[in-house]
Coordinates of C-alpha atoms in Angstrom, one line a residue:
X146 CA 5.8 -8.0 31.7
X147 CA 3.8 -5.8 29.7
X148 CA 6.1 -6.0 26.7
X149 CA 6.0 -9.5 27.0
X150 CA 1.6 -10.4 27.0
X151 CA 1.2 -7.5 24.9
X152 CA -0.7 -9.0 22.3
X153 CA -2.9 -10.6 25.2
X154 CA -3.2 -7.1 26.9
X155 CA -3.9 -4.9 23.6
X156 CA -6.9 -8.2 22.9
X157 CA -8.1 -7.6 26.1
X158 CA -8.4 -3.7 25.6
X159 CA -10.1 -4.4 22.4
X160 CA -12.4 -6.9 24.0
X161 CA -13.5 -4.2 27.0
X162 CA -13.8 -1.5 24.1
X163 CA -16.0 -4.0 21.9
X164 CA -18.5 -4.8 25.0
X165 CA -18.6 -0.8 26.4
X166 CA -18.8 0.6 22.6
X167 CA -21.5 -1.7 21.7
X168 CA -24.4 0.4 22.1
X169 CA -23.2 3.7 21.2
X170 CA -22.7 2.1 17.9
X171 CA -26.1 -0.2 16.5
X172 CA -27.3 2.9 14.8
X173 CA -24.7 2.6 12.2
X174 CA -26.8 1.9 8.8
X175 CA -25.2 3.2 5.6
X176 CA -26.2 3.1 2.1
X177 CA -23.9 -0.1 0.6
X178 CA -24.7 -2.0 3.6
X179 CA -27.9 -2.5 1.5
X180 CA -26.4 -4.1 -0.4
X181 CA -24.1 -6.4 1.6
X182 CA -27.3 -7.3 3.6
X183 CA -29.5 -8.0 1.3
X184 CA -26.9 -10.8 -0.3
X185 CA -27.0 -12.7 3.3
X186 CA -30.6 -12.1 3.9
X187 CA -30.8 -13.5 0.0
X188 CA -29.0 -16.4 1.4
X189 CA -30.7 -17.2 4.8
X190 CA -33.9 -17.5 3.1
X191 CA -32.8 -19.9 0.5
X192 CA -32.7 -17.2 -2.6
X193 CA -29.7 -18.4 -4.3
X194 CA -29.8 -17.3 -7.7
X195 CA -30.8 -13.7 -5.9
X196 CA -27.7 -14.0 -3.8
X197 CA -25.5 -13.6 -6.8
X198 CA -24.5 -10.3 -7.3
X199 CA -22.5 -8.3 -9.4
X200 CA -21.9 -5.5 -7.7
X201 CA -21.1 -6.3 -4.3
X202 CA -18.5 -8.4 -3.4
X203 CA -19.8 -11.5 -1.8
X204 CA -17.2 -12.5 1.1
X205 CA -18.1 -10.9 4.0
X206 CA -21.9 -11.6 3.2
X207 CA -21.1 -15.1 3.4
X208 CA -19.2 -14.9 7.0
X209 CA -22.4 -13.2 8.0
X210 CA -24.9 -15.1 6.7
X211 CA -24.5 -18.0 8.9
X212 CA -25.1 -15.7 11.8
X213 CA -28.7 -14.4 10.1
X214 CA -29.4 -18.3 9.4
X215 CA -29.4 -18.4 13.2
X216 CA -31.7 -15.8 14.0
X217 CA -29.5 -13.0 14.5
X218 CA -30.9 -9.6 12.3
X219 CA -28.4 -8.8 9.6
X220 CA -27.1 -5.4 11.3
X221 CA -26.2 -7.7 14.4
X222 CA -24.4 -10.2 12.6
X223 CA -22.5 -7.6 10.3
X224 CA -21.1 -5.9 13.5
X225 CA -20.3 -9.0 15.5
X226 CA -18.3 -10.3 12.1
X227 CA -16.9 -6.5 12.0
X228 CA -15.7 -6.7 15.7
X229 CA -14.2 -10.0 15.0
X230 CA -12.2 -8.8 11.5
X231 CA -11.6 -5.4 13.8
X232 CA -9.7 -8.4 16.7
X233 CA -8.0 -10.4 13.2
X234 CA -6.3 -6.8 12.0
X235 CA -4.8 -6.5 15.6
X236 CA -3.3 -9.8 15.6
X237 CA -1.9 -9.1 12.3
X238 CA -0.2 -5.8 13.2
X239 CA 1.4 -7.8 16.0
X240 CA 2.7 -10.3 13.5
X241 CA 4.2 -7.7 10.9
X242 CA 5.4 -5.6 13.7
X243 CA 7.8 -8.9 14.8
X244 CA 9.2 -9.2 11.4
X245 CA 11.0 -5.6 11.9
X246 CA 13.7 -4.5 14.0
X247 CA 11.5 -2.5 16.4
X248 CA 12.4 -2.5 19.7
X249 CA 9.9 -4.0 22.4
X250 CA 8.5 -1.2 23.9
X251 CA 8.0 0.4 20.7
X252 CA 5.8 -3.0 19.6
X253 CA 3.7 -2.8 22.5
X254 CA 3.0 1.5 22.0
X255 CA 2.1 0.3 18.5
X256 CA -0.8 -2.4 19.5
X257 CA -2.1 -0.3 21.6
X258 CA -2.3 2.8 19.6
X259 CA -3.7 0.3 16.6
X260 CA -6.7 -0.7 19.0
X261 CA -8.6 2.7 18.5
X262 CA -7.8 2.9 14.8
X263 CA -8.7 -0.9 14.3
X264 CA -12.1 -0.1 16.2
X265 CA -13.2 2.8 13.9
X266 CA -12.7 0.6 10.8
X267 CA -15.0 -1.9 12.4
X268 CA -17.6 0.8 13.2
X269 CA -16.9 2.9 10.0
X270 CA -19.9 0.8 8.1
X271 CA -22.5 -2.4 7.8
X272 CA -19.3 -3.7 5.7
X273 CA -17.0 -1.5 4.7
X274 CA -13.4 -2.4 3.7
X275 CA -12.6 -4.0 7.1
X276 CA -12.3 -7.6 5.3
X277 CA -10.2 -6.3 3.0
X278 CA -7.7 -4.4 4.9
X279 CA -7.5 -7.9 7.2
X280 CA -6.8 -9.9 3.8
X281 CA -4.2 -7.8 2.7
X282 CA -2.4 -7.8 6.1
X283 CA -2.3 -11.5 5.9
X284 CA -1.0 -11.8 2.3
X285 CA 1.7 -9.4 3.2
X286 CA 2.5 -11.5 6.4
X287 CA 3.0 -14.1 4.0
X288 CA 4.9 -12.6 1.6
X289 CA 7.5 -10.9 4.3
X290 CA 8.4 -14.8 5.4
X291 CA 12.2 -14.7 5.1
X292 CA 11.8 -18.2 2.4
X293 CA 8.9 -16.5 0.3
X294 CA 10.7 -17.2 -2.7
X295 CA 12.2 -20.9 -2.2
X296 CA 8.8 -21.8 -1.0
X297 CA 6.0 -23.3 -3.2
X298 CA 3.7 -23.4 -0.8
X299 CA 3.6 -19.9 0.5
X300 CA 3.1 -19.1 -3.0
X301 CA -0.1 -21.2 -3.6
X302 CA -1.4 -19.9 -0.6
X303 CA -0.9 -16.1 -1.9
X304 CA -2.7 -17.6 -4.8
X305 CA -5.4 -18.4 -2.4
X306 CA -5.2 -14.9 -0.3
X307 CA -5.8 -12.9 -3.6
X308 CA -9.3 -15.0 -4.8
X309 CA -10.2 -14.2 -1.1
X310 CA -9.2 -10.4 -1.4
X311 CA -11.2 -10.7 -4.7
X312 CA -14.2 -12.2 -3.2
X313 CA -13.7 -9.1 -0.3
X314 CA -13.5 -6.4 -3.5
X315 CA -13.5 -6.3 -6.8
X316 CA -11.1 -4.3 -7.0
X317 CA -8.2 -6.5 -5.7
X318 CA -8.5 -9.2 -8.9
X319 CA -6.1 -6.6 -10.7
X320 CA -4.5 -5.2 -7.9
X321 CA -3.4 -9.0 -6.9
X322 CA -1.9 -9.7 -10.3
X323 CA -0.2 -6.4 -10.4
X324 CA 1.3 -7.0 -6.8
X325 CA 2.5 -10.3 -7.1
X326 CA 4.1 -10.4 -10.0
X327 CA 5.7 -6.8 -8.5
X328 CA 7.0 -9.0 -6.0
X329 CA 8.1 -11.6 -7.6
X330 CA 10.4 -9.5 -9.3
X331 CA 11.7 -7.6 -6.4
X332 CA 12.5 -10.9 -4.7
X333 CA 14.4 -12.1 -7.8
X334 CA 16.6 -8.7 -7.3
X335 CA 17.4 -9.2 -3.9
X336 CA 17.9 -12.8 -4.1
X337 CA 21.4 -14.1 -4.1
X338 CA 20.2 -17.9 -5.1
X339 CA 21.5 -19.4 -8.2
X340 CA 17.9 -20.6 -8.7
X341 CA 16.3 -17.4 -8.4
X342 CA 14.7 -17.4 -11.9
X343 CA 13.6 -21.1 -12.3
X344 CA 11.7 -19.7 -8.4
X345 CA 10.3 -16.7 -10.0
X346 CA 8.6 -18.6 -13.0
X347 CA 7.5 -21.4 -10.6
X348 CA 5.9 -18.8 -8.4
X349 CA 4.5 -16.8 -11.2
X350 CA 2.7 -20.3 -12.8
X351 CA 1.6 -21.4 -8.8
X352 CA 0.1 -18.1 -7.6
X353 CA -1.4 -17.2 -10.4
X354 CA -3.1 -20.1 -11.2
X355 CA -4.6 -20.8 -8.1
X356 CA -5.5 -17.6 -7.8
X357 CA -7.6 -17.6 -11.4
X358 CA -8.7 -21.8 -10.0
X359 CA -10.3 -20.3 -7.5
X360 CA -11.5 -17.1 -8.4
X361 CA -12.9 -18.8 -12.1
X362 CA -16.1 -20.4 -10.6
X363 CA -17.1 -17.3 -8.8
X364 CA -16.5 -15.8 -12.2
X365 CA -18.5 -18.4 -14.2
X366 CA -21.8 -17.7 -12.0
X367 CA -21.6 -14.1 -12.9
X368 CA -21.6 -15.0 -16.4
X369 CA -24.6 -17.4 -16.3
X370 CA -26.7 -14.5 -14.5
X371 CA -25.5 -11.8 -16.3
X372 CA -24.3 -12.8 -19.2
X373 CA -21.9 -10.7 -19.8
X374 CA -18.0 -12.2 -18.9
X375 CA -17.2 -9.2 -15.6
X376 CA -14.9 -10.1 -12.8
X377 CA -17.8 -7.5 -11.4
X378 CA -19.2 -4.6 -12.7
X379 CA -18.6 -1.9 -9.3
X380 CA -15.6 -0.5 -11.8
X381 CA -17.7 0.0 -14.5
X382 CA -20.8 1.9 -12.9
X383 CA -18.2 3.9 -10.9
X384 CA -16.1 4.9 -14.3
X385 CA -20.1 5.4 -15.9
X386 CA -20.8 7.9 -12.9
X387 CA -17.7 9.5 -13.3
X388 CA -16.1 9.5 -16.5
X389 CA -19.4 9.3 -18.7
X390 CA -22.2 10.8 -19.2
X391 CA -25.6 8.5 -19.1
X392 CA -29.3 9.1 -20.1
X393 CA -32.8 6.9 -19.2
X394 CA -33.5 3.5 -20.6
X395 CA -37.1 3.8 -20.2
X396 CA -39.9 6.4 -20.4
X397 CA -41.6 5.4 -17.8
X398 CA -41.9 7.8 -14.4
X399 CA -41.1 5.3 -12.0
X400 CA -39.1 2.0 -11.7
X401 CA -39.4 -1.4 -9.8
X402 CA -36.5 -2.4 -7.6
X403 CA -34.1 -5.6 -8.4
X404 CA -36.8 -7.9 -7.1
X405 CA -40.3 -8.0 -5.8
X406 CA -39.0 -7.4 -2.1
X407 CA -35.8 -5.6 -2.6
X408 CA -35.0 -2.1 -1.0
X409 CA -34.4 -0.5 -3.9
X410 CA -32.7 -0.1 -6.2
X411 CA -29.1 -0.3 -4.5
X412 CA -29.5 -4.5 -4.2
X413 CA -28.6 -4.4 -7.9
X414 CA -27.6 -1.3 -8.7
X415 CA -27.4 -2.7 -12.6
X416 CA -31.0 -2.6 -12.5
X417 CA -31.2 1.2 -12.5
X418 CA -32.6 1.9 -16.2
X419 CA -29.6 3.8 -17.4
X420 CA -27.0 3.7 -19.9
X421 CA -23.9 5.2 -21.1
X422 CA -24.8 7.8 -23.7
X423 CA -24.3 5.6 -27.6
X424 CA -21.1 6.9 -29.0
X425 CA -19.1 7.6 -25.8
X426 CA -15.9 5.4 -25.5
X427 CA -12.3 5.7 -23.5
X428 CA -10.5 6.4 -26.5
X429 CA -12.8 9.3 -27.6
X430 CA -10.7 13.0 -27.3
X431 CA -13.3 14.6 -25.0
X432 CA -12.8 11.3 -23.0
X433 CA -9.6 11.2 -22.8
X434 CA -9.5 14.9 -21.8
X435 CA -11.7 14.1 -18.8
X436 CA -10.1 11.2 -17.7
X437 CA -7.0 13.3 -17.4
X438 CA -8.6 15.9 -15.5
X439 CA -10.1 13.4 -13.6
X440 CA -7.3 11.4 -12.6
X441 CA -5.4 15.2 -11.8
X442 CA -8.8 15.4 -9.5
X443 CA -8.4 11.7 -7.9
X444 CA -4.6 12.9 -6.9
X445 CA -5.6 15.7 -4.8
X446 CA -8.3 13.5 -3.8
X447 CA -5.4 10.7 -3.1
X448 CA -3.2 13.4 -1.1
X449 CA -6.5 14.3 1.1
X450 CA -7.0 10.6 1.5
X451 CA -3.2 9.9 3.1
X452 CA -3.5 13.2 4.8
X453 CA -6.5 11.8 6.6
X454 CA -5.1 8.6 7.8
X455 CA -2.0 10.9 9.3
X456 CA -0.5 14.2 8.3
X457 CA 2.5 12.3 8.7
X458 CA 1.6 9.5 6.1
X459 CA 3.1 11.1 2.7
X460 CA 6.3 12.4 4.8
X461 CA 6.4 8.5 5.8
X462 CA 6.3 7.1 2.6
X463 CA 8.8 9.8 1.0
X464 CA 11.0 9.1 3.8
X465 CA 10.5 5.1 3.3
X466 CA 11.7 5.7 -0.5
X467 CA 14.5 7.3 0.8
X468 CA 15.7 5.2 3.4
X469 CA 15.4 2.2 0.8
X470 CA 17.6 4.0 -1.8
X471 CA 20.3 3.6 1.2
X472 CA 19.7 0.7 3.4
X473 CA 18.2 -3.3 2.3
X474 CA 15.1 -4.1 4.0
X475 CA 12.8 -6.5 2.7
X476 CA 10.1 -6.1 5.0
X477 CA 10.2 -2.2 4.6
X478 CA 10.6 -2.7 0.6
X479 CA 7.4 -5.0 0.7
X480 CA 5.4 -2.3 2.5
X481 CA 6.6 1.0 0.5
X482 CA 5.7 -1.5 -2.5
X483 CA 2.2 -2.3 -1.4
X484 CA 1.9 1.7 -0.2
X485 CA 2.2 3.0 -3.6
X486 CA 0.4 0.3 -5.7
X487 CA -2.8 -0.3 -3.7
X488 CA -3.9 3.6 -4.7
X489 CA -3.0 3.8 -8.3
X490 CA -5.8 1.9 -9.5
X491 CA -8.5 4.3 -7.6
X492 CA -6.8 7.2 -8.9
X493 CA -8.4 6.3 -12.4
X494 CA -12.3 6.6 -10.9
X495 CA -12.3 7.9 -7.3
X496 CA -10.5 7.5 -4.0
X497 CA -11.0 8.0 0.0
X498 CA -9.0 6.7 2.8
X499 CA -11.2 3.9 3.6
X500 CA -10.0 2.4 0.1
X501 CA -6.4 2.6 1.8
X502 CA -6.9 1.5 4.9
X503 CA -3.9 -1.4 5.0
X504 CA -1.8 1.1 3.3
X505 CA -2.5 3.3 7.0
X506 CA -1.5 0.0 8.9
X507 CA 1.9 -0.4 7.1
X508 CA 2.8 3.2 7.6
X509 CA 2.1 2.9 11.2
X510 CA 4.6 0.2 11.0
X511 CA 7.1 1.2 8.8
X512 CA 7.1 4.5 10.0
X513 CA 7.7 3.3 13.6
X514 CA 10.7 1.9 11.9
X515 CA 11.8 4.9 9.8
X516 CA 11.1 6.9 13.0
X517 CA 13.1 4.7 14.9
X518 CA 16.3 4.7 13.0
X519 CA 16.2 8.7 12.5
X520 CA 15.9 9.4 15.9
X521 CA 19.1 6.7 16.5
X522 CA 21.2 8.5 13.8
X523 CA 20.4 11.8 15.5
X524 CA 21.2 10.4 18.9
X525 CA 17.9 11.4 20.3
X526 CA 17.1 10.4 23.6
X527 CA 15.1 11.2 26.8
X528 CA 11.8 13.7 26.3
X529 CA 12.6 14.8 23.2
X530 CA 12.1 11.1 21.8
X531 CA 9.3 10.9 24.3
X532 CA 7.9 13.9 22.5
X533 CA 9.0 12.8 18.7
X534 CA 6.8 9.3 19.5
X535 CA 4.3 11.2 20.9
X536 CA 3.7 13.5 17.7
X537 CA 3.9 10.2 15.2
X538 CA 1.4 7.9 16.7
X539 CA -1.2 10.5 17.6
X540 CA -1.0 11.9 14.3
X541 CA -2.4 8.5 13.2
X542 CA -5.1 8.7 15.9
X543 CA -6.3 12.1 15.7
X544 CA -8.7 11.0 12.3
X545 CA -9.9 7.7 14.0
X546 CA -10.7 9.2 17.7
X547 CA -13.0 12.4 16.3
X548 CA -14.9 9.9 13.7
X549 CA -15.3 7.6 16.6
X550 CA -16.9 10.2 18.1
X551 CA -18.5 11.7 15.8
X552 CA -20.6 8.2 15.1
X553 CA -22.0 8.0 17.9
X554 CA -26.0 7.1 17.9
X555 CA -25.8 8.0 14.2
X556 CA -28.3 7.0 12.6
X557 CA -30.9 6.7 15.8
X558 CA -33.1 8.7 13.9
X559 CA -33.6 5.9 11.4
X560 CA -34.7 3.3 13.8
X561 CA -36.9 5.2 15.3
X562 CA -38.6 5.9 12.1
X563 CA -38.9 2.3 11.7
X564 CA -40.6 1.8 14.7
X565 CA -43.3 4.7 13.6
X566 CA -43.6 2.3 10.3
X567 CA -44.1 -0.8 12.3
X568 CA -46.5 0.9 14.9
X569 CA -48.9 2.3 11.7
X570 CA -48.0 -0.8 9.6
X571 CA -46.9 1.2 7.0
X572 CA -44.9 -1.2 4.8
X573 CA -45.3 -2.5 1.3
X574 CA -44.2 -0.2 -1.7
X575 CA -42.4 2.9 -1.1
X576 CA -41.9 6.1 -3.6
X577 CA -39.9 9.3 -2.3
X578 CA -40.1 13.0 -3.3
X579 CA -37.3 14.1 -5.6
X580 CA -36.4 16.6 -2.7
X581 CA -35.8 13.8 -0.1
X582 CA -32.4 11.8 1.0
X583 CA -32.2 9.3 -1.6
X584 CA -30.5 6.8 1.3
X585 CA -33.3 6.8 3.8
X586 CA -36.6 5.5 2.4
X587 CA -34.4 2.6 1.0
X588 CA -33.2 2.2 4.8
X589 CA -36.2 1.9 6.0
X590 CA -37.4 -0.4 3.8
X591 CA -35.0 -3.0 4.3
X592 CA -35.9 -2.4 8.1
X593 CA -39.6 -2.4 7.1
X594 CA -39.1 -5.7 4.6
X595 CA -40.6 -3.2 2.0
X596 CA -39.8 -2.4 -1.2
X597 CA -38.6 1.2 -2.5
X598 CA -39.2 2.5 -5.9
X599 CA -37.2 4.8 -7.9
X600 CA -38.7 8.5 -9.3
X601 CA -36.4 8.5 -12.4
X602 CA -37.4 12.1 -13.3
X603 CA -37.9 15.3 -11.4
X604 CA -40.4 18.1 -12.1
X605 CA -43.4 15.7 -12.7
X606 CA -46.7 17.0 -11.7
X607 CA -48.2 15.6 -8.7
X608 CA -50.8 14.5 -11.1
X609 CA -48.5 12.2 -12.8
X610 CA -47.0 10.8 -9.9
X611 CA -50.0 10.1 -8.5
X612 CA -50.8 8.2 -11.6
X613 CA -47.8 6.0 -11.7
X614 CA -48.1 5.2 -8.3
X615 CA -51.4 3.6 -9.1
X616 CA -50.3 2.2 -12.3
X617 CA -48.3 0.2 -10.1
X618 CA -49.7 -0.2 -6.4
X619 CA -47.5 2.0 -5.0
X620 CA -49.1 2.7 -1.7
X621 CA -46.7 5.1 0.3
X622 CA -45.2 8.7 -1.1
X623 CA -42.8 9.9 1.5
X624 CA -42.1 14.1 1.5
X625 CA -39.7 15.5 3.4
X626 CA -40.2 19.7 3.3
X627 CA -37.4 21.9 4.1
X628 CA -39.7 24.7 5.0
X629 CA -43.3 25.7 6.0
X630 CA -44.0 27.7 2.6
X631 CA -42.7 24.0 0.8
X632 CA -44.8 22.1 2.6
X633 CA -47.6 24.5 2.4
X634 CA -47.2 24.1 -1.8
X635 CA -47.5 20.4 -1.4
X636 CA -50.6 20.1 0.9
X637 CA -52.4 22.0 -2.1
X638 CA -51.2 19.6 -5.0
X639 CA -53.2 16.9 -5.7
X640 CA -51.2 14.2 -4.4
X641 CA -51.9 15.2 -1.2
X642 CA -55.5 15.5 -1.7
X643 CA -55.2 12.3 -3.0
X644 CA -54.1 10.6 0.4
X645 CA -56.0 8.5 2.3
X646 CA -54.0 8.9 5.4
X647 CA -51.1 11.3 6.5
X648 CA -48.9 10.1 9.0
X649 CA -45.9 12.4 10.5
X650 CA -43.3 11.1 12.7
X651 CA -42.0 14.0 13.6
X652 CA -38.6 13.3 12.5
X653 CA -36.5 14.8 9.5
X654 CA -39.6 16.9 8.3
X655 CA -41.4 14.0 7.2
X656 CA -44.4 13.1 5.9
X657 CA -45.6 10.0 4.5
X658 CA -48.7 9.8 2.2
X659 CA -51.2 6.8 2.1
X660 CA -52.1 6.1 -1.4
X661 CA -55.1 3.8 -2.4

């Protein structure tokens, strides 16, 4: 019985987890939700033009926004369309699990362990790669269809799936092309059809080119703001953060966000008056030589990032390979595929596990497969299988369960300092101390509907900082001390003097300073 409903029992479970979990998770506020939030706030209000953005990938701002249109505040309707893509991922297991061999009681184990892991992705962040890891399940239940190759339409609507994984992240515009022509070839290899290669082409032309249909508009806009042809320009900061070395724009002490009302400076984060140092390219020797070590770094960084979805994963995926070599499975050989090309690309800049997330999914699966067959070969049966199933799915659990609750009211100490704002009205233009978390004064300015300014240079007197905060009506400095001797220094410099009042929430160490 179970077996049978188990899709309808696992959504259930998720459903009671979603309701119970609720609150001990609307703290959760991190630093590229910013971003995401500001693009459907941007759009509630009617602020098209600064709605486009460059940086952040616009998708899941646009399932959300409707929901801020409505009323709802834009941390409620990022977790509500979180939850949902969090329900979307489940269904999606269920679906790939059915194209594999794996027994039914194996199938049902496998939703149910996938409701916890599918849970911390939907928590993890405001809008982390939740979307993505959803559109990626459904172009690889697509591509797994038994006539992927005979049929056009399948192929037009991969074409469709990758614009939508683009519009979800950046990074999938190459990572599409790269997998699906990948896959075009391996179906033309295992393909026995006389008409194989007049299917590839067709494929190729149909995929592809609805893929760049859809995806040139978004494209086009980018252009017309920017000016500067960019599929988006996350890769390119990253690679300038981590590859290059950059120096100041401007000699100025302090800059103005993206806009008027923005945050900060994280909206946009092409506003921030920096450039690559003149003279620094890929091609350069020193550049190269970095970008090696780097990409040496990203690896150990990769094998960190698969440990942490399961100390089983890279023993999964070696034993995948292997099993492959021997036996024909096209299901199997579409998820080892995807497994080993959805990383490269990161290993070039930087990587974490949330950057792999589907790549976790179709382990679970595959490896419940792999696992499956090895313990048949070895005829093992009774507890020790008991035990052998027991190891591999809590090994993808173990992660997911201690984040989980690790999260829990993180971030409560934010909100209250937004309430301390709101009680004092202290809200307009923010500055912080060089010292302080760059994250949170931006935080609570989008909670605030302030704006948070950027001090582009440490070791300024108080003197000049008082001075540019004039020069430019900043009317808040925010200080947080680490000690009584630091904070002792600071009440003598004339910044403090300068303030006409000082408020302290008591929370982090904090003081804020009103300027006139």
């Amino acid at each position: 019985m179970l077996q049978q409903y188990r899709l309808t029992v696992a959504s259930l479970i998720y459903l009671v987890c979603c309701l119970l979990l609720y609150p001990a998770y609307r703290f959760i506020f991190d630093d590229d939700g910013i971003g995401y939030m500001m693009v459907a706030r941007r759009l509630a209000e009617g602020h098209w033009q600064q709605a486009i953005n460059g940086y952040w990938s616009p998708l899941h701002s646009w399932l959300a926004f409707p929901l801020v249109k409505a009323g709802l505040t834009e941390i409620t309707a990022f977790r509500i369309t979180n939850w949902i893509t969090g329900y979307l991922i489940l269904v999606w297991i269920h679906r790939l699990s059915n194209r594999t061999n794996l027994a039914l009681s194996l199938k049902t184990a496998l939703l149910l362990v996938s409701i916890p892991v599918t849970i911390h992705y939907a928590i993890y962040e405001v809008a982390a790669d939740v979307l993505f890891c959803w559109l990626v399940l459904v172009y690889i239940d697509l591509i797994t269809r038994e006539k992927f190759i005979q049929s056009l339409p399948l192929n037009l609507l991969c074409g469709l799936l990758g614009a939508l994984l683009y519009f979800s992240k950046t990074y999938a515009f190459p990572f599409f092309l790269l997998h699906f022509v990948a896959i075009q070839v391996l179906s033309f290899r295992q393909s026995a059809a006389a008409e194989k290669k007049r299917w590839m082409i067709r494929n190729l032309a149909a995929g592809i080119g609805i893929f760049l249909l859809v995806s040139g508009p978004w494209i086009t806009i980018l252009y017309q703001k920017y000016h500067t042809l960019t599929i988006g320009y996350s890769g390119r900061i990253n690679q300038d953060v981590h590859l290059y070395s950059r120096q100041l724009t401007t000699d100025a002490l302090v800059a103005p966000p993206p806009y008027e009302d923005s945050p900060g400076s994280w909206e946009d984060p092409i506003s921030i008056p920096m450039e690559r140092t003149p003279g620094e390219h890929f091609f350069r020797p020193d550049i190269l030589e970095k970008q090696a070590r780097l990409f040496l770094t990203n690896v150990i960084r990769g094998v960190n990032a698969f440990n942490h979805l399961s100390f089983l994963a890279l023993a999964i995926l070696f034993g995948m390979g292997i099993y492959l070599q021997q036996q024909r499975d096209r299901v199997l050989s579409i998820f080892f595929l995807t497994a080993v090309l959805l990383p490269l690309g990161y290993l070039l800049v930087f990587i974490e596990s949330r950057y792999i997330w589907p790549v976790n999914l179709l382990l679970l699966i595959g490896g419940a497969c792999l696992m499956q067959h090895v313990l048949g070969r070895m005829r093992i049966r009774g507890n020790r299988a008991i035990i052998c199933w027991a190891v591999f799915f809590s090994s993808f659990l173990l992660k997911p369960v201690d984040q989980l609750k690790d999260a829990v009211d993180g971030n409560q100490e934010l909100f209250q300092l937004a309430d301390f704002a709101r009680e004092k009205h202290i809200s307009g233009r923010y500055l912080s101390s060089d010292n302080a978390d760059y994250s949170m004064v931006p935080k609570l300015a989008f909670l605030t509907r302030s704006s948070s300014w950027s001090l582009l240079r440490s070791g300024a007197s108080w003197e000049e900082t008082l001075q540019a905060m004039r020069n430019n009506g900043i009317g808040y400095y925010f200080f947080r001390y680490n000690n009584a001797r630091e904070m002792q220094l600071f009440m003598e410099g004339a910044l403090y003097k300068a303030a006409y009042k000082v408020h302290d929430a008591g929370i982090w160490n904090l003081v804020i300073l009103e300027i006139k």
